[in-house]
Amino acid sequence: MKFCKKYQKYMQEQEKKKLPAVGLKKLKKILKKCSRDFQTHNAIDSTQPCPHHCPVCDGTFFPSLLNEMSAVVGCFNERARKLLEIHLASGLGKCFIWFKGKVKGTHVALVQEGRDLVTYALINAIAIRKILKKYDKIHYSKQGQVFKSQAQSMHIEILQSPWLCELMAFHINLRETKVNSSNAPALFEGCSLKFNDDKPSLSCELLDSVQIDIDLTCSICLDTVFDPVSLICGHIFCYMCACSAASVTIVDGLKEAEPKEKCPLCREAGVYEGAVHLEELSILLSRSCREYWGERLRTEKVERVRQAKEHWETQCRTFIGV
């Protein structure tokens, strides 16, 4: 079965969930129209590349794909966030979430929902990759790859989502604590936390030769990320290191960072306000690096107390006008 038909069949099966999708069939029709129109005007040499300002591509194909990619990654992020919120909640909080939401609270149901989300992310990532490859093949160009790079810079590349990293950690946590029963399907095949010269990374082989490797070394302190947080640009740092880079205290938090503050790695501005706290990853690393985690916990506790003390002293002085 060709991928387009396989993709359409998958999305039809997910129709009840009302998930946004990539309109492969529609985009292929746009490509055919563009190819016909261009070859009509260049009948002598049909291997010429599509012009940089093609009215069909710029006006229809890329805007349509951009909107669909945004909808897909937004849906994935929101559903993954809700799933992990249920898993991490406890007591009355979990009961309230179960009552309010539609996801069942059993571990088997959580793992199945996680697997469904992973499948949704992967099949859409493959669909996007294939349609861009088809674009470049038809037009003898590299505009498709350029668009992919632009999408990554706009943070709508689904395989770069921090919530995919969280689902990977969620899978390993369930597997290692053995709370998922034998009836629960695995989220990932070949997903693991690896150490190379004491440097950790999350590694996972996915469908259609797609592989994800996430470096878990903070580029600021050069240690394993502690209390990890992912910035909007996708780079992961220790929470305290990120606060330092954003010129804010731990008390104020990253939400108080100025829009001009940049990521220490890619130098992109405005990446702190929407940062994602990677709690599942934090649990995984705390179990896998117990000695290191305990030592960082002690040193960071001292620093947090110091910053909190300075913060409240400043607030008191401001209040009394000193």
XYZ file of C-alpha atoms in Angstrom:
322
model
C 0.000 0.000 0.000
C 1.334 3.425 -0.972
C 2.018 5.797 1.889
C -0.658 8.299 0.797
C -3.381 5.645 1.007
C -1.937 4.305 4.256
C -1.968 7.826 5.707
C -5.545 8.507 4.604
C -6.685 5.183 6.082
C -4.981 6.016 9.384
C -6.569 9.477 9.575
C -10.010 8.036 8.752
C -9.606 5.641 11.678
C -8.835 8.648 13.887
C -11.852 10.618 12.621
C -13.708 10.388 15.938
C -10.852 12.177 17.691
C -11.072 15.053 15.179
C -7.294 15.288 14.818
C -5.839 17.799 12.343
C -3.927 16.235 9.454
C -1.687 16.994 6.503
C -3.749 17.187 3.309
C -1.487 14.956 1.222
C -4.002 14.439 -1.581
C -4.728 18.151 -1.882
C -1.028 19.081 -1.780
C -0.225 16.546 -4.493
C -2.873 18.119 -6.724
C -1.289 21.531 -6.145
C 2.122 20.121 -7.126
C 0.720 18.622 -10.317
C -0.903 21.941 -11.260
C 2.325 23.806 -10.599
C 4.300 21.272 -12.655
C 1.867 21.479 -15.596
C 1.761 25.274 -15.564
C 5.533 25.576 -15.379
C 6.206 23.023 -18.140
C 3.650 24.766 -20.364
C 5.714 27.953 -20.167
C 9.022 26.070 -20.499
C 8.187 23.404 -23.063
C 11.718 23.289 -24.419
C 13.468 22.441 -21.156
C 11.201 20.786 -18.567
C 14.106 20.121 -16.168
C 14.512 23.776 -15.226
C 13.994 24.421 -11.499
C 10.834 26.040 -10.245
C 11.404 29.829 -9.882
C 11.990 31.174 -6.378
C 8.728 33.131 -6.553
C 6.367 30.590 -8.079
C 2.776 31.922 -7.607
C 1.348 28.411 -7.108
C 3.984 27.270 -4.598
C 4.269 30.533 -2.671
C 0.561 31.302 -2.795
C -0.972 27.885 -2.133
C 1.333 24.924 -1.464
C 3.628 26.274 1.244
C 0.979 28.335 3.093
C -1.362 25.310 3.179
C 1.384 22.996 4.445
C 2.478 25.574 7.026
C -1.037 25.881 8.462
C -1.461 22.107 8.571
C 1.929 21.594 10.284
C 1.049 24.219 12.893
C -2.298 22.550 13.599
C -0.738 19.072 13.878
C 2.066 20.059 16.247
C -0.326 22.192 18.341
C -2.726 19.262 18.709
C 0.100 16.843 19.575
C 1.594 19.182 22.183
C -1.744 19.808 23.883
C -2.769 16.151 24.016
C 0.665 15.051 25.251
C 0.608 17.755 27.937
C -2.791 16.576 29.199
C -1.713 12.919 29.191
C 1.432 13.577 31.219
C -0.472 15.886 33.542
C -2.685 12.917 34.435
C 0.293 10.607 34.914
C 2.158 13.040 37.173
C -0.877 14.084 39.230
C -1.642 12.377 42.537
C -4.538 11.951 44.940
C -7.505 14.265 44.517
C -5.736 16.122 41.729
C -5.643 13.013 39.557
C -9.277 12.192 40.311
C -10.295 15.724 39.341
C -8.377 15.505 36.054
C -9.911 12.114 35.249
C -13.387 13.482 35.975
C -12.798 16.608 33.912
C -11.002 14.969 30.971
C -11.748 12.135 28.589
C -8.619 10.036 29.148
C -9.140 6.994 31.348
C -6.901 6.772 34.371
C -5.644 3.182 34.212
C -1.993 2.652 33.362
C -2.943 0.551 30.341
C -5.154 3.371 29.044
C -2.408 5.962 29.623
C 0.159 3.877 27.756
C -2.290 3.276 24.888
C -3.012 7.006 24.648
C 0.728 7.667 24.668
C 1.263 5.131 21.895
C -1.528 6.702 19.832
C 0.114 10.113 20.217
C 3.513 8.795 19.185
C 1.997 7.123 16.109
C 0.180 10.365 15.251
C 3.418 12.357 15.548
C 5.460 9.912 13.488
C 3.037 9.357 10.630
C 2.556 13.118 10.220
C 6.318 13.724 10.359
C 6.775 11.119 7.607
C 3.927 12.623 5.562
C 5.534 16.068 5.730
C 8.956 14.689 4.819
C 7.565 12.778 1.812
C 5.531 15.677 0.403
C 8.563 17.995 0.626
C 10.747 15.394 -1.085
C 8.118 15.092 -3.822
C 8.108 18.868 -4.193
C 11.890 18.930 -4.718
C 11.750 15.977 -7.125
C 9.029 17.531 -9.297
C 10.585 20.986 -9.348
C 14.263 19.971 -9.496
C 14.937 22.238 -6.554
C 15.838 22.330 -2.868
C 13.037 24.672 -1.872
C 11.336 21.846 0.069
C 14.364 21.398 2.310
C 14.637 25.163 2.731
C 10.997 25.223 3.844
C 11.711 22.394 6.313
C 14.527 24.442 7.845
C 12.205 27.446 8.096
C 9.574 25.279 9.812
C 12.177 24.144 12.340
C 13.080 27.757 13.097
C 9.343 28.465 13.597
C 9.137 25.505 16.048
C 6.490 23.576 14.135
C 8.657 20.510 13.428
C 6.844 17.798 15.407
C 9.941 15.641 16.003
C 11.542 18.606 17.783
C 8.652 18.975 20.220
C 9.720 18.811 23.897
C 6.581 16.753 24.513
C 7.996 13.965 22.348
C 11.044 13.953 24.624
C 8.689 13.778 27.620
C 6.802 10.843 26.090
C 10.101 9.018 25.579
C 10.984 9.530 29.250
C 7.421 8.555 30.218
C 7.824 5.274 28.324
C 11.134 4.416 30.019
C 9.791 5.355 33.455
C 6.803 3.034 33.016
C 8.991 0.245 31.672
C 11.544 0.459 34.480
C 9.001 0.717 37.283
C 7.004 -2.128 35.688
C 3.662 -0.426 36.256
C 2.580 -1.078 32.702
C 1.020 -4.498 32.499
C 1.753 -7.082 29.814
C -1.477 -5.989 28.077
C -0.184 -2.459 27.581
C 1.598 -1.852 24.251
C 5.000 -0.194 24.262
C 5.154 3.452 23.151
C 8.496 3.098 21.372
C 10.608 0.260 20.066
C 14.291 0.559 20.914
C 13.924 3.638 23.124
C 16.567 3.965 25.836
C 18.631 6.261 28.024
C 22.281 5.881 27.009
C 25.512 7.001 28.665
C 28.647 7.738 26.636
C 31.601 8.806 28.811
C 29.072 9.589 31.565
C 27.199 11.892 29.171
C 23.511 10.884 28.920
C 21.277 10.980 25.867
C 17.811 9.746 24.926
C 17.892 7.570 21.846
C 15.008 6.079 19.901
C 14.586 4.389 16.520
C 11.202 5.129 15.012
C 9.241 4.260 11.889
C 10.582 4.674 8.354
C 14.252 4.933 9.478
C 13.522 7.974 11.643
C 15.900 8.203 14.606
C 15.888 10.665 17.490
C 18.928 11.385 19.667
C 18.533 13.995 22.405
C 21.656 15.204 24.188
C 21.000 15.595 27.926
C 24.123 17.575 28.796
C 23.533 21.196 29.768
C 25.694 23.387 27.541
C 26.011 25.986 30.321
C 27.269 23.943 33.300
C 28.431 21.012 31.086
C 26.817 18.497 33.471
C 23.773 16.249 33.100
C 20.704 18.493 32.982
C 19.209 18.905 36.450
C 15.549 19.912 36.821
C 15.537 20.124 32.987
C 13.630 22.702 31.008
C 13.194 22.964 27.238
C 13.150 26.440 25.704
C 10.866 27.264 22.770
C 13.811 26.753 20.412
C 14.083 23.145 21.638
C 17.370 23.374 23.537
C 17.416 21.768 26.994
C 19.122 23.258 30.052
C 19.128 22.926 33.816
C 16.380 25.159 35.190
C 18.824 27.156 37.321
C 21.228 27.555 34.381
C 18.351 28.753 32.173
C 17.322 31.292 34.809
C 20.893 32.558 34.987
C 21.103 32.837 31.181
C 17.767 34.716 31.145
C 18.974 37.100 33.881
C 16.139 36.187 36.265
C 16.114 34.641 39.725
C 14.670 31.223 40.511
C 12.016 32.989 42.578
C 10.833 35.063 39.614
C 11.106 32.194 37.142
C 11.588 32.086 33.378
C 8.193 33.661 32.712
C 9.676 36.956 33.920
C 12.518 36.889 31.377
C 12.758 39.872 29.034
C 11.819 39.146 25.392
C 15.304 40.299 24.335
C 17.033 37.521 26.296
C 18.489 34.886 23.961
C 19.107 31.145 24.023
C 22.776 30.532 24.947
C 23.119 28.060 22.037
C 21.192 29.311 19.004
C 20.977 32.968 20.136
C 17.253 33.147 19.344
C 15.411 35.794 21.380
C 12.102 35.395 23.230
C 12.476 31.675 23.959
C 12.001 31.658 27.736
C 8.373 32.571 28.400
C 6.923 29.386 26.901
C 9.610 27.047 28.267
C 8.459 23.505 29.154
C 9.479 21.877 32.441
C 10.490 18.299 31.566
C 9.178 16.519 34.657
C 9.142 12.974 33.248
C 12.751 13.427 32.111
C 13.640 14.757 35.558
C 12.169 11.605 37.171
C 14.076 9.378 34.740
C 17.430 11.080 35.378
C 16.926 11.135 39.151
C 16.514 7.341 39.064
C 19.388 6.736 36.673
C 21.946 9.122 38.246
C 21.119 8.836 41.948
C 24.473 9.949 43.375
C 24.843 12.904 41.020
C 21.194 13.875 41.496
C 21.512 13.854 45.284
C 24.607 16.064 45.175
C 22.991 18.566 42.782
C 19.871 18.581 44.945
C 21.915 19.617 47.988
C 23.887 22.350 46.207
C 20.822 23.770 44.436
C 18.863 23.833 47.688
C 21.500 26.115 49.178
C 21.398 28.380 46.116
C 17.589 28.487 46.073
C 17.510 29.485 49.757
C 20.098 32.213 49.108
C 18.182 33.648 46.156
C 14.864 33.477 48.025
C 16.408 35.310 50.986
C 17.821 38.055 48.751
C 14.496 38.361 46.948
C 12.451 38.885 50.106
C 15.022 41.246 51.591
C 14.767 43.351 48.422
C 10.961 43.233 48.594
C 10.980 44.341 52.254
C 13.368 47.225 51.562
C 11.195 48.344 48.642
C 8.058 48.155 50.816
C 9.459 50.257 53.661
C 11.152 52.661 51.239
C 14.754 51.964 52.262
